[in-house]
Structures are given as structure tokens and as C-alpha cells.
Short mmCIF file of C-alpha atoms and ligand atoms in Angstrom, two decimals:
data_model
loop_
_atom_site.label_atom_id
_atom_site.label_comp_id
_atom_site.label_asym_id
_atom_site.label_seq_id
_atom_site.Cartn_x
_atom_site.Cartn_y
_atom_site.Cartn_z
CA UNK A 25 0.00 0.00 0.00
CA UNK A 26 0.70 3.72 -0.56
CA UNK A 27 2.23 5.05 2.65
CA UNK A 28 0.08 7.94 3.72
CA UNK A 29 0.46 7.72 7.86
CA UNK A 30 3.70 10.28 8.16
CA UNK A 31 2.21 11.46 11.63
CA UNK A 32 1.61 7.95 13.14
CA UNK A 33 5.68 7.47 12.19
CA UNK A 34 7.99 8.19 9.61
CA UNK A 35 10.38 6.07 7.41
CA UNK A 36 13.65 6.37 8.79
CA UNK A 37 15.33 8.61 5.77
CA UNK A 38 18.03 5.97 4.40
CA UNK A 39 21.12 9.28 5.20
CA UNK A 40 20.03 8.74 8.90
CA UNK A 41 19.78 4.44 9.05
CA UNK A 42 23.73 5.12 7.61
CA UNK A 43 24.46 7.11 10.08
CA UNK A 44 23.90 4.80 13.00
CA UNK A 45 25.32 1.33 11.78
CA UNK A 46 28.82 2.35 12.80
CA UNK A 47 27.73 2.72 16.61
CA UNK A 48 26.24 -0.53 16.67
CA UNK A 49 28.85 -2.17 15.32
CA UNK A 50 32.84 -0.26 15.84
CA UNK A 51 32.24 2.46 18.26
CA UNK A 52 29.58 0.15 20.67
CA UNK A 53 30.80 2.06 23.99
CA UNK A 54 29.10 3.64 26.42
CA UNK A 55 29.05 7.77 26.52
CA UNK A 56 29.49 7.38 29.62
CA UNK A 57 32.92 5.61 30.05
CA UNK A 58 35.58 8.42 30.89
CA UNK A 59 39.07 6.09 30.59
CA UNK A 60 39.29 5.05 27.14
CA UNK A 61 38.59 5.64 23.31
CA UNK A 62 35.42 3.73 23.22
CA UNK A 63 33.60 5.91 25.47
CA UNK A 64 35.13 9.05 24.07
CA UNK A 65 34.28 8.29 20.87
CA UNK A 66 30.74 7.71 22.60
CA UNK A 67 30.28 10.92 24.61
CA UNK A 68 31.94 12.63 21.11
CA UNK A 69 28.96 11.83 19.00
CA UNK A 70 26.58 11.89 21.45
CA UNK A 71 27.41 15.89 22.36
CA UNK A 72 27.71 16.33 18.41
CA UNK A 73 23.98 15.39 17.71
CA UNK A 74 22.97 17.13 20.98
CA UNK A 75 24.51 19.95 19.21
CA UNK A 76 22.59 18.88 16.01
CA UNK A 77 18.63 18.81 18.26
CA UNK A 78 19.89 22.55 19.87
CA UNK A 79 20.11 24.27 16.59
CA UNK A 80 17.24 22.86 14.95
CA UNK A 81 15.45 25.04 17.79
CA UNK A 82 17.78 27.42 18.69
CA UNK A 83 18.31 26.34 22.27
CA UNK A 84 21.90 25.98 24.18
CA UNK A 85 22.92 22.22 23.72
CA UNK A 86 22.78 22.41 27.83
CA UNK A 87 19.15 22.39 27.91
CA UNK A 88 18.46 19.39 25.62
CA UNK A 89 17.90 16.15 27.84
CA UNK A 90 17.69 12.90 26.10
CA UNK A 91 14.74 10.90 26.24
CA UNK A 92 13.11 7.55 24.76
CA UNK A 93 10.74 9.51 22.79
CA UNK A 94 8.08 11.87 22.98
CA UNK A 95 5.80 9.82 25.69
CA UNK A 96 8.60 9.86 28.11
CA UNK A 97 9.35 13.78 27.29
CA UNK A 98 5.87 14.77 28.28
CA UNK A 99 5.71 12.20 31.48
CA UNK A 100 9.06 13.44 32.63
CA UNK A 101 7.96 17.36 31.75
CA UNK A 102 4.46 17.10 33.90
CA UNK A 103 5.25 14.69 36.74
CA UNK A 104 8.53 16.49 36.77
CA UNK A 105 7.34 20.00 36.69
CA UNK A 106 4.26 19.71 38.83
CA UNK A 107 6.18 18.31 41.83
CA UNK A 108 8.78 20.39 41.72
CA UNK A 109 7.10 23.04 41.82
CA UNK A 110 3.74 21.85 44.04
CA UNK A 111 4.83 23.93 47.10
CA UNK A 112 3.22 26.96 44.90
CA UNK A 113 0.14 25.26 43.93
CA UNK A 114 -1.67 22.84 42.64
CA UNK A 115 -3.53 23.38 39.14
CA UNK A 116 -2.82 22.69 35.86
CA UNK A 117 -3.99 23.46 32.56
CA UNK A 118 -4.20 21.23 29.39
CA UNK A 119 -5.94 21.13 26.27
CA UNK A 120 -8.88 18.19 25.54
CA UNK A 121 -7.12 17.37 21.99
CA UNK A 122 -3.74 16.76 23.50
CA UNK A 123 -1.90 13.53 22.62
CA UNK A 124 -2.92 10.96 25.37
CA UNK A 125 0.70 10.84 26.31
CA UNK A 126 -0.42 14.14 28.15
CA UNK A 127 -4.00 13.67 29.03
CA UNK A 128 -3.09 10.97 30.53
CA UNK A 129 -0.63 12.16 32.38
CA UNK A 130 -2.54 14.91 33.77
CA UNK A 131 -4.75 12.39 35.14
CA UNK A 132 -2.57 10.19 36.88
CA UNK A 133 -1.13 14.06 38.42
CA UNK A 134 -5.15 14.58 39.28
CA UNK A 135 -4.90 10.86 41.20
CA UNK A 136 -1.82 12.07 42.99
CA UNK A 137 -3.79 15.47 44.11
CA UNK A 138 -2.91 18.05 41.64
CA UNK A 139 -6.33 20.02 40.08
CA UNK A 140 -6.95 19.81 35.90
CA UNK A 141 -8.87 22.18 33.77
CA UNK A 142 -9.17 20.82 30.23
CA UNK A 143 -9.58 23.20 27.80
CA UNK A 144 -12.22 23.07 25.04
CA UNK A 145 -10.85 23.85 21.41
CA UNK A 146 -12.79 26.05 19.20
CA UNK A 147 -14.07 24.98 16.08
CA UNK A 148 -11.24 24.60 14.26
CA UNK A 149 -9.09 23.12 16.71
CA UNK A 150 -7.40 26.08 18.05
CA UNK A 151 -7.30 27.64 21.51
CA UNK A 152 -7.19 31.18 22.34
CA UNK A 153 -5.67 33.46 24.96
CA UNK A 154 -8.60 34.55 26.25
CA UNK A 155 -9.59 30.99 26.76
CA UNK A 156 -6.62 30.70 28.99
CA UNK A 157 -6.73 33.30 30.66
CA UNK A 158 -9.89 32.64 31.90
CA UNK A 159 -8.72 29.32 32.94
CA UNK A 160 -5.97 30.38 35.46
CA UNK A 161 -6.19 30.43 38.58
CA UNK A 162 -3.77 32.10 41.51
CA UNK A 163 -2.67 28.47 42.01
CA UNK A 164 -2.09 27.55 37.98
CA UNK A 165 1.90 26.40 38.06
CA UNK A 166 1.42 24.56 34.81
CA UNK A 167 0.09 24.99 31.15
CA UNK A 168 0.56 22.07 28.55
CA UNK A 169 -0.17 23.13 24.80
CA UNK A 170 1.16 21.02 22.17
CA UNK A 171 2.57 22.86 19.15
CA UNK A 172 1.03 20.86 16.24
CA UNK A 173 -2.11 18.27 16.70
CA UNK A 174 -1.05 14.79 15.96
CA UNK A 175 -4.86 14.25 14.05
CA UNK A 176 -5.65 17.30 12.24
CA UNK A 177 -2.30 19.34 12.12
CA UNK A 178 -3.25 22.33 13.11
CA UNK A 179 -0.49 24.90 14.58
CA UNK A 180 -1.16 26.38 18.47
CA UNK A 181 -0.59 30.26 18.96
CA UNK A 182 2.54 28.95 21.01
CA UNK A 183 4.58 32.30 20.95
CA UNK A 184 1.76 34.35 22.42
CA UNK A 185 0.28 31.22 25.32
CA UNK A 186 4.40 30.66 26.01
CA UNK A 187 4.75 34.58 26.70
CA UNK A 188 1.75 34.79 28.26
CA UNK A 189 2.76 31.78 30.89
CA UNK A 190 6.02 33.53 31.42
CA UNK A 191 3.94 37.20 32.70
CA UNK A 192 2.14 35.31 34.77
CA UNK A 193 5.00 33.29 36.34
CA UNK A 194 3.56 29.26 35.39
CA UNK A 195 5.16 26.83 33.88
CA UNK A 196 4.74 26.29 30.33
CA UNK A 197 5.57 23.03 28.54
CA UNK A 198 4.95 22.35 24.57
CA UNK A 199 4.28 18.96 22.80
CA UNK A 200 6.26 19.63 19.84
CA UNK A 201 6.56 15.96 18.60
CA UNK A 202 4.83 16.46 15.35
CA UNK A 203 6.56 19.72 14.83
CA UNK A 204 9.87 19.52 13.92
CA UNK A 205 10.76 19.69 10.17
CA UNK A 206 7.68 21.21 9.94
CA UNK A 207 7.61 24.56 11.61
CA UNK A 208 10.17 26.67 12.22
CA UNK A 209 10.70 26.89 16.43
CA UNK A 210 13.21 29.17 17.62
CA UNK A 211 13.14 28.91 21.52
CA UNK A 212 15.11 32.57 21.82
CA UNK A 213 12.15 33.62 20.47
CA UNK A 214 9.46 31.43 22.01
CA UNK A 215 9.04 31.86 25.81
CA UNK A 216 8.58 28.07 26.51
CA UNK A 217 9.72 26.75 29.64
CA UNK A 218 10.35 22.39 28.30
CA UNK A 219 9.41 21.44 24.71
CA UNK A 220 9.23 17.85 23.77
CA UNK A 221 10.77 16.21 20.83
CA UNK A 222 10.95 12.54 19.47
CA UNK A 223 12.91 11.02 16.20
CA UNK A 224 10.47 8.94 14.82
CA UNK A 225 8.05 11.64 13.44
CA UNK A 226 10.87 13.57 11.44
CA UNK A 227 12.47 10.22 9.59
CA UNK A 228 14.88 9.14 12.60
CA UNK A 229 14.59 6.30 14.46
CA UNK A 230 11.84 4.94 17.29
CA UNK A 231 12.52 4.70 20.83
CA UNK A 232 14.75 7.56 21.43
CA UNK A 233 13.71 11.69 22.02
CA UNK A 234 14.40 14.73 23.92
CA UNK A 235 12.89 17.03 26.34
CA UNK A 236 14.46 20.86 26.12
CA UNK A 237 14.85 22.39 29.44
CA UNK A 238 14.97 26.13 29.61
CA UNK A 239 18.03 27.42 31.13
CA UNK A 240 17.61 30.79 31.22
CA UNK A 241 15.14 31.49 33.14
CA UNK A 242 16.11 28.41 34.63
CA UNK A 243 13.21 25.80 34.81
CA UNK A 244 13.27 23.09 37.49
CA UNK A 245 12.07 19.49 37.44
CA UNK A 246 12.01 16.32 39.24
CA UNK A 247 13.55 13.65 37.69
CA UNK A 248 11.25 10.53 37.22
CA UNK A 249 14.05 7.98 36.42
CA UNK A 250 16.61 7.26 39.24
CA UNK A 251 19.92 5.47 38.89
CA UNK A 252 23.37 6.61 37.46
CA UNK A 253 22.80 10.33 37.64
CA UNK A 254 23.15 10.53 33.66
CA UNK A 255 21.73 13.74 32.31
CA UNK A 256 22.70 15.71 34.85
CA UNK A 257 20.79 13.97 37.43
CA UNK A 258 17.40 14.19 35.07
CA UNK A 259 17.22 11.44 33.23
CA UNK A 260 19.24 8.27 34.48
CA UNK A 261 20.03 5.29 32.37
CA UNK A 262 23.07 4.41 29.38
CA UNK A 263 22.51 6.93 26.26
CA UNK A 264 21.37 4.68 23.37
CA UNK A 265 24.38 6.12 20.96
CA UNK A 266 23.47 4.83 17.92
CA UNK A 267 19.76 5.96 18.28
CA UNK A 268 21.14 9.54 19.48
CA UNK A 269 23.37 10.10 16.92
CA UNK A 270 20.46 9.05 14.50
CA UNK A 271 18.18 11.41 15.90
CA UNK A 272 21.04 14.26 15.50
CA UNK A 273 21.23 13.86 11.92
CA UNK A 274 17.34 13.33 11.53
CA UNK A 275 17.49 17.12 12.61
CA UNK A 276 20.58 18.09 11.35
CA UNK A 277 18.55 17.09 7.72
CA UNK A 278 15.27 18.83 8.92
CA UNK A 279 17.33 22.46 9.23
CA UNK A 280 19.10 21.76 6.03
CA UNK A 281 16.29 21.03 3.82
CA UNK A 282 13.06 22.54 5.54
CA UNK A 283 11.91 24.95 3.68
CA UNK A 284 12.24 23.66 0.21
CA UNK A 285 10.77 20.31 1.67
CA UNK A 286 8.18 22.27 3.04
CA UNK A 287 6.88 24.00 -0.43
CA UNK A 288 7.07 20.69 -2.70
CA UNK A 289 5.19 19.09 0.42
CA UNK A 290 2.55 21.92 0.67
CA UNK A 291 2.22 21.66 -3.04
CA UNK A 292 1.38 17.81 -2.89
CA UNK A 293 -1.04 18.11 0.05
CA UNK A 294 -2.82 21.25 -1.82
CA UNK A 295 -3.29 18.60 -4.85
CA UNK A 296 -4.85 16.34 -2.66
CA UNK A 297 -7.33 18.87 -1.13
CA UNK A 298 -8.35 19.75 -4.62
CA UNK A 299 -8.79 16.02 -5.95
CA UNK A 300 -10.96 15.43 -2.59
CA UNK A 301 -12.89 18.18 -3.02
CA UNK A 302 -14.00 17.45 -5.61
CA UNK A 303 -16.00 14.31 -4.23
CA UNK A 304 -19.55 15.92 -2.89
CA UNK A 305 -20.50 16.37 1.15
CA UNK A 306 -16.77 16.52 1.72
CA UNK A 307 -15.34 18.25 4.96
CA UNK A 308 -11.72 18.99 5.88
CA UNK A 309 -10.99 19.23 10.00
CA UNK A 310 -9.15 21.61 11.17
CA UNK A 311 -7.62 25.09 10.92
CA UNK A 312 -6.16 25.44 7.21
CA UNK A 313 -4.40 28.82 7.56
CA UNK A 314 -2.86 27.30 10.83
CA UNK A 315 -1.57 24.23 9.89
CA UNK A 316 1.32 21.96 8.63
CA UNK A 317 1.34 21.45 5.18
CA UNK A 318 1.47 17.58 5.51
CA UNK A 319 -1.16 16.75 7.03
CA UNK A 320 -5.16 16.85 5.40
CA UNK A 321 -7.84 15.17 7.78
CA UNK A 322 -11.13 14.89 5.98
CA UNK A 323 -14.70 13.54 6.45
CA UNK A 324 -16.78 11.55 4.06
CA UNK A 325 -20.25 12.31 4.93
CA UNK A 326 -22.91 9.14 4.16
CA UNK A 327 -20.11 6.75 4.37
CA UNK A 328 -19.47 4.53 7.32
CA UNK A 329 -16.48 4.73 8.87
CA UNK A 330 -15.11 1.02 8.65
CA UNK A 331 -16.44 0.29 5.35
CA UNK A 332 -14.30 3.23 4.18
CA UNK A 333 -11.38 2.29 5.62
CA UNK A 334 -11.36 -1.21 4.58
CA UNK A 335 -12.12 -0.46 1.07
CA UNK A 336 -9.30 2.14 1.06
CA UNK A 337 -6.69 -0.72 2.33
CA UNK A 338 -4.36 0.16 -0.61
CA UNK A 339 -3.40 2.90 0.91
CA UNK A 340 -1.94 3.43 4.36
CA UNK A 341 -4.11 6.32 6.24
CA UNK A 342 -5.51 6.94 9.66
CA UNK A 343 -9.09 6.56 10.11
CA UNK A 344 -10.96 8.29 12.78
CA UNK A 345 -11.89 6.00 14.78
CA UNK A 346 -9.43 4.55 17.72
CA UNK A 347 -9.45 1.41 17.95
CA UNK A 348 -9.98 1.18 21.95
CA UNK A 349 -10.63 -2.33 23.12
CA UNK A 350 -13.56 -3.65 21.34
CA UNK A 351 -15.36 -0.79 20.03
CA UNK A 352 -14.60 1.92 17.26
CA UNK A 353 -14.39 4.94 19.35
CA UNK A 354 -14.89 8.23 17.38
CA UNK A 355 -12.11 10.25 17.66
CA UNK A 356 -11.63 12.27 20.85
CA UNK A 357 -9.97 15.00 18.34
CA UNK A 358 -12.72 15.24 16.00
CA UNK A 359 -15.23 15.12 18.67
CA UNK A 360 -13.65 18.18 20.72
CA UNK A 361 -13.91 20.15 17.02
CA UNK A 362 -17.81 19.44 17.46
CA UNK A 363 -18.04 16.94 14.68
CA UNK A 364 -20.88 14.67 14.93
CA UNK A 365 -20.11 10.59 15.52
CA UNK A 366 -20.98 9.90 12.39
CA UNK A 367 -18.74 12.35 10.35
CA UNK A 368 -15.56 11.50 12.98
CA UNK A 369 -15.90 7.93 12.28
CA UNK A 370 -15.32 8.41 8.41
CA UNK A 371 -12.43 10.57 8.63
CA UNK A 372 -10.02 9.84 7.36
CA UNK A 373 -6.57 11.37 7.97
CA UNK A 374 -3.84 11.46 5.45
CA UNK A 375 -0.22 12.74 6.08
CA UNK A 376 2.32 12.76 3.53
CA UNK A 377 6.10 13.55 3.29
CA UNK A 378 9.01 13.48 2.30
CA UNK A 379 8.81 10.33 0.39
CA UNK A 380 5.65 10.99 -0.78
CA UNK A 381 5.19 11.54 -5.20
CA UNK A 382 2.53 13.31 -7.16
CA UNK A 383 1.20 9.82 -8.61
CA UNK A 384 1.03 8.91 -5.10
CA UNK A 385 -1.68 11.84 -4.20
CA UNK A 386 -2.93 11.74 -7.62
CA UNK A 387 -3.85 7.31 -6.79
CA UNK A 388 -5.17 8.17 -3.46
CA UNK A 389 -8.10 11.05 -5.01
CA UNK A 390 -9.16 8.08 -7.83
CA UNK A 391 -9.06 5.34 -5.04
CA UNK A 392 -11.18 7.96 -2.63
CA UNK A 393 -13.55 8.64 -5.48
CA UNK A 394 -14.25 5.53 -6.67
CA UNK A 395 -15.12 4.01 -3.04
CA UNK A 396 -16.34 6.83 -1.52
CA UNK A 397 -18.93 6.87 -4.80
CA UNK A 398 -19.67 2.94 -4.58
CA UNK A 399 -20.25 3.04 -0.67
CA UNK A 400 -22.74 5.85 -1.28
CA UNK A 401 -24.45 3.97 -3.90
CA UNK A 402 -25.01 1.32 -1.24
CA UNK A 403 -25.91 4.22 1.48
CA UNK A 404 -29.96 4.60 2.45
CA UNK A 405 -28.96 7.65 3.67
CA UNK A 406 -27.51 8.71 0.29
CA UNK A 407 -30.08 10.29 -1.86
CA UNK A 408 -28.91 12.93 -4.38
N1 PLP B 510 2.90 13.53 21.23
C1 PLP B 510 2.38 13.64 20.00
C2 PLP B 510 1.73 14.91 19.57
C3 PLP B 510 2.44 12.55 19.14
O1 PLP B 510 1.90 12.64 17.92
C4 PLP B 510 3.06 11.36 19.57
C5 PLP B 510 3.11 10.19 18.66
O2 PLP B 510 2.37 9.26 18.75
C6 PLP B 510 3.58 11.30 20.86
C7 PLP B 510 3.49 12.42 21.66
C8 PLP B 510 4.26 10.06 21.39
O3 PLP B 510 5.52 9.94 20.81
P1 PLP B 510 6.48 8.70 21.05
O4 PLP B 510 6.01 7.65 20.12
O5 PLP B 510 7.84 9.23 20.67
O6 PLP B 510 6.40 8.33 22.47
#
């Protein structure tokens, strides 16, 4: 099938697999052996793609803390965060279309005793400041916003929320896993407190990440893993090398080749829209002016959901429906937009990339046509 699932992961981009073979194989040791060539050949590449994650955001290499992806970033962000800094209160502030990697999260931190307001999005999936500030509280020490949504790919107002968090003295923490390579983030510029990152979305490997930790001011946390004191103190266990060093040239790549990636992308996506469109009682999710250009989430309306998706099984897309347990849930995305059951379970979300070709988009609008037209046909509640 035609791969059209960029946002659930990316290929690894075959510059980046190259990259890492030598440290499984030659240079094996560990970063953090100080008395011989192994380990400084270790800690060497390890600092170099540290280096490599900074720049793509602008931050000091200092406040980059390796992770095992995205999930860990945001547990070690919020439990860290919220228990450091508990002796000034105990609210927090999150966003209903999060990833569940931080709903979650939040919840567990409501078990423990903390307080959670979850914020409804507007219509088209963003939040505003107003919304927030309406929200705090004199005992708010912590706002989550994620950058870009994981379903629809819409873009937060993160510069404004991140300086408004600073004015009022909370914490502010950003999901950026589905960001990077995508929008430009310069943290001298944004006001955000820890920002999340993970390889697998921008064509490095799974399994390894990073959580930024703003130095100056400097942000505090707790760390959540215990043991050998790596990371300065935050994060203990042995670096993965050859994953790091991958993930150092996944975003060395991403601030080479950006912004021409970003236009042929935009270009492909905009084809798609088009060819989509042009199939009747079509609707796309989300924000288009504030979005990433990879990502187009649409509903089929008089189709049902997991007819579409299994006669769209040539191509590899997201439906919107999450497979929880037994049942097709609608998605919890779609549903905070206000979409009705029926339109969130036939969704369908596609995200393309960098691997991604014109006959690819141009196959997926004749596949969606066809079926979309023959499931219809077979619809009592289609009648035009
Ligand atoms: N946050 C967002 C917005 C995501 O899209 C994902 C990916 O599923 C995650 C967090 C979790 O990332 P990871 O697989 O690196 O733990």
C-alpha cells in the first residue's frame, strides 16, 4: 500500500539508518565511560547530535535532555514539573485534543492530588488566549499546549500562550513531537519553559527523544528515572548512541532542507485537497491557515467509517476512529472540534512527506472517489 500515515511514524530517511550502523557495530561504547577511546568516541557523537537537536530550535545544547521519545518527554515534563514546583500550587492546565501521552498524564497528576482544567478547542481546533486566561487560577503552576495536533495538524498560537505563561510566572511546557521539520521553532524567540521532541516523526529512528529544558530562566524538574545520575541527574540510564546520533542527523537534515521540503510538500497536500474536493459532502478538519502542510484530515459524509477504511486498504491512512478495546471509538480529536459521531468515524486522515510523489496523491483522489462513490451507492442515507 501507498504510505500515507507520516504522523503515526515516519520512514527512517536511508542518510540517517547510515548514520547509526557504525555505533552498533565499531564504536559500541558507552558515553558514559571516561578512561578510554570507546567511550570518548561515545560521549563525542553523542554531544555532536545534541549539538545537532539545539540548533534545529535554537536552544543551548545544555538544555536538551535525552529521552526515549516523545511519551517519556511529556511524562518526565508534567510529573517532573508539577512536583517540583507543588509547594506553589496545585492546578494545571491542558488542552482536551492533546496527545494521550499528556491527558493521561494529567490524570494520573489529578490521582496524585494536583487540580486539571481541560480546555475546550474552538471549532477549528485552536485555543485562544482569552480561553486561557480565563482558565488560570492564583494556584495555575502549569500549562501544557502542544505545538502541532497529531490528528488534524493544526499549529497552536505557542509564541503568544508561552509569553503569556512567562507574565504570569507558570510553567509552560509544549508537545512539539509532530513539529519539527515542519515549523520553524526558535526557543530565543518562544518563551517556553520544556518542549518535547521525538525522532520517529521527522524520519529518525523509534525509541529515542528529547525534552528541552529552559536554562535561562532556569526551569526546574524532578527527575522521574533514578539510577546513574546521567543527564545531569534528570534522566538516568546508558545513552542509546546509535539511536542519538540518528536522531542528530534526523534534525541536522530537517534544518538543512526545511523549507524547500516544506513547499514541494505543501504543493502535494494542496493537490490532494483539490482532488478530494471534488468528491460531494466533503469536509476537511481543522484550521487550514494554521496548519502543517502535511497533514489533510477529511470527512466523508454518508459513508461509514469502517467500510471506508477497509475499502481504502491500498493505501496506508488513519481513520478516525481509535481502535480502543472492542469498540470503534470516534475520535476524541474530532469530537472536541464538534463533529458529529458519524462524520468522525469516516475521517479519514492522510499525512504525507518526504517520500511521498505526485502519482502517489494523484492514486489516493481516484481510489477515494471511486469508493467513496460505490459506498454511497449502497448508502440509504444517500439520496442525491
Ligand atoms: N505527542 C504527540 C503529539 C504525538 O503525535 C506522539 C506520537 O504518537 C507522541 C506524543 C508520542 O511519541 P512517542 O512515540 O515518541 O512516544
Amino acid at each position: 500500500p501507498i504510505y500515507m500515515d507520516y504522523s503515526a511514524t515516519t520512514p527512517i530517511d536511508p542518510r540517517v539508518a547510515d548514520k547509526m550502523i557504525p555505533y552498533l557495530r565499531e564504536q559500541f561504547g558507552n558515553p558514559a565511560s571516561r578512561s578510554h577511546m570507546y567511550g570518548w568516541t561515545a560521549e563525542a557523537a553523542v554531544e555532536e547530535a545534541r549539538g545537532h537537536v539545539a540548533a534545529l530550535v535554537n536552544a543551548d545544547s545544555r538544555e536538551i535532555i535525552w529521552t526515549s521519545g516523545a511519551t517519556e518527554s511529556n511524562n518526565l515534563a508534567l510529573k517532573g514539573a508539577a512536583n517540583f514546583y507543588k509547594s506553589k500550587g496545585k492546578h494545571i492546565i491542558t488542552v482536551k485534543t492533546e496527545h494521550k501521552s499528556v491527558l493521561d498524564t494529567v490524570r494520573e497528576l489529578e490521582r496524585q492530588g494536583f487540580d486539571a482544567t481541560y480546555l475546550d478547542t474552538q471549532d477549528n481546533g485552536l485555543i485562544t488566549i482569552e480561553q486561557l486566561e480565563a482558565a488560570v487560577r492564583p494556584d495555575t503552576i502549569l500549562i501544557s499546549v502542544m505545538m502541532v495536533n497529531n490528528e488534524i495538524g493544526v499549529i497552536q498560537p505557542i509564541k503568544e500562550i508561552a509569553a503569556f505563561c512567562r507574565k504570569k510566572g507558570i510553567i509552560f511546557h509544549c508537545d512539539a513531537a509532530q513539529a519539527t521539520g515542519k515549523v520553524a521553532i526558535d526557543l530565543q524567540d518562544l518563551k517556553v519553559d520544556l518542549m518535547t521532541f521525538t525522532a520517529h516523526k521527522t524520519y529518525g529512528p523509534k525509541g529515542v527523544g528529547a525534552l528541552y529544558v529552559c536554562r535561562k530562566p532556569r526551569v526546574r524538574i524532578e527527575a522521574q528515572m533514578h539510577g546513574g545520575g546521567h543527564e545531569r541527574g534528570l534522566r538516568s540510564g546508558t545513552l542509546p548512541t546509535h539511536q542519538i546520533v540518528a536522531m542528530g542527523e534526523a534534525f541536522r537534515l530537517a534544518k538543512v532542507e526545511m523549507e524547500s521540503e516544506i513547499a514541494r510538500i505543501r504543493a502535494l497536500r494542496d493537490r490532494l485537497a483539490k482532488g478530494l474536493q471534488e468528491i460531494e459532502e466533503t469536509y476537511i478538519n481543522g484550521d487550514m491557515d494554521h496548519r502543517v502542510p502535511h497533514n489533510l484530515n477529511v470527512s466523508f459524509n454518508y459513508v461509514e467509517g469502517e467500510s471506508l477504511i477497509m475499502a481504502v486498504k491500498d493505501l496506508a491512512v488513519s481513520s478516525g476512529s481509535a481502535c480502543t478495546s472492542a469498540s470503534l471509538e470516534p475520535s476524541y480529536v474530532l469530537r472536541a472540534l464538534g463533529r458529529s459521531d458519524e462524520l468522525a468515524h469516516s475521517s479519514i486522515r492522510f499525512t504525507i512527506g518526504r517520500f511521498t510523489t505526485e502519482q502517489d496523491v494523484d492514486f489516493a483522489v481516484e481510489l477515494l472517489k471511486s469508493k467513496v462513490g460505490k459506498l454511497r451507492e449502497l448508502s440509504p442515507l444517500w439520496d442525491m
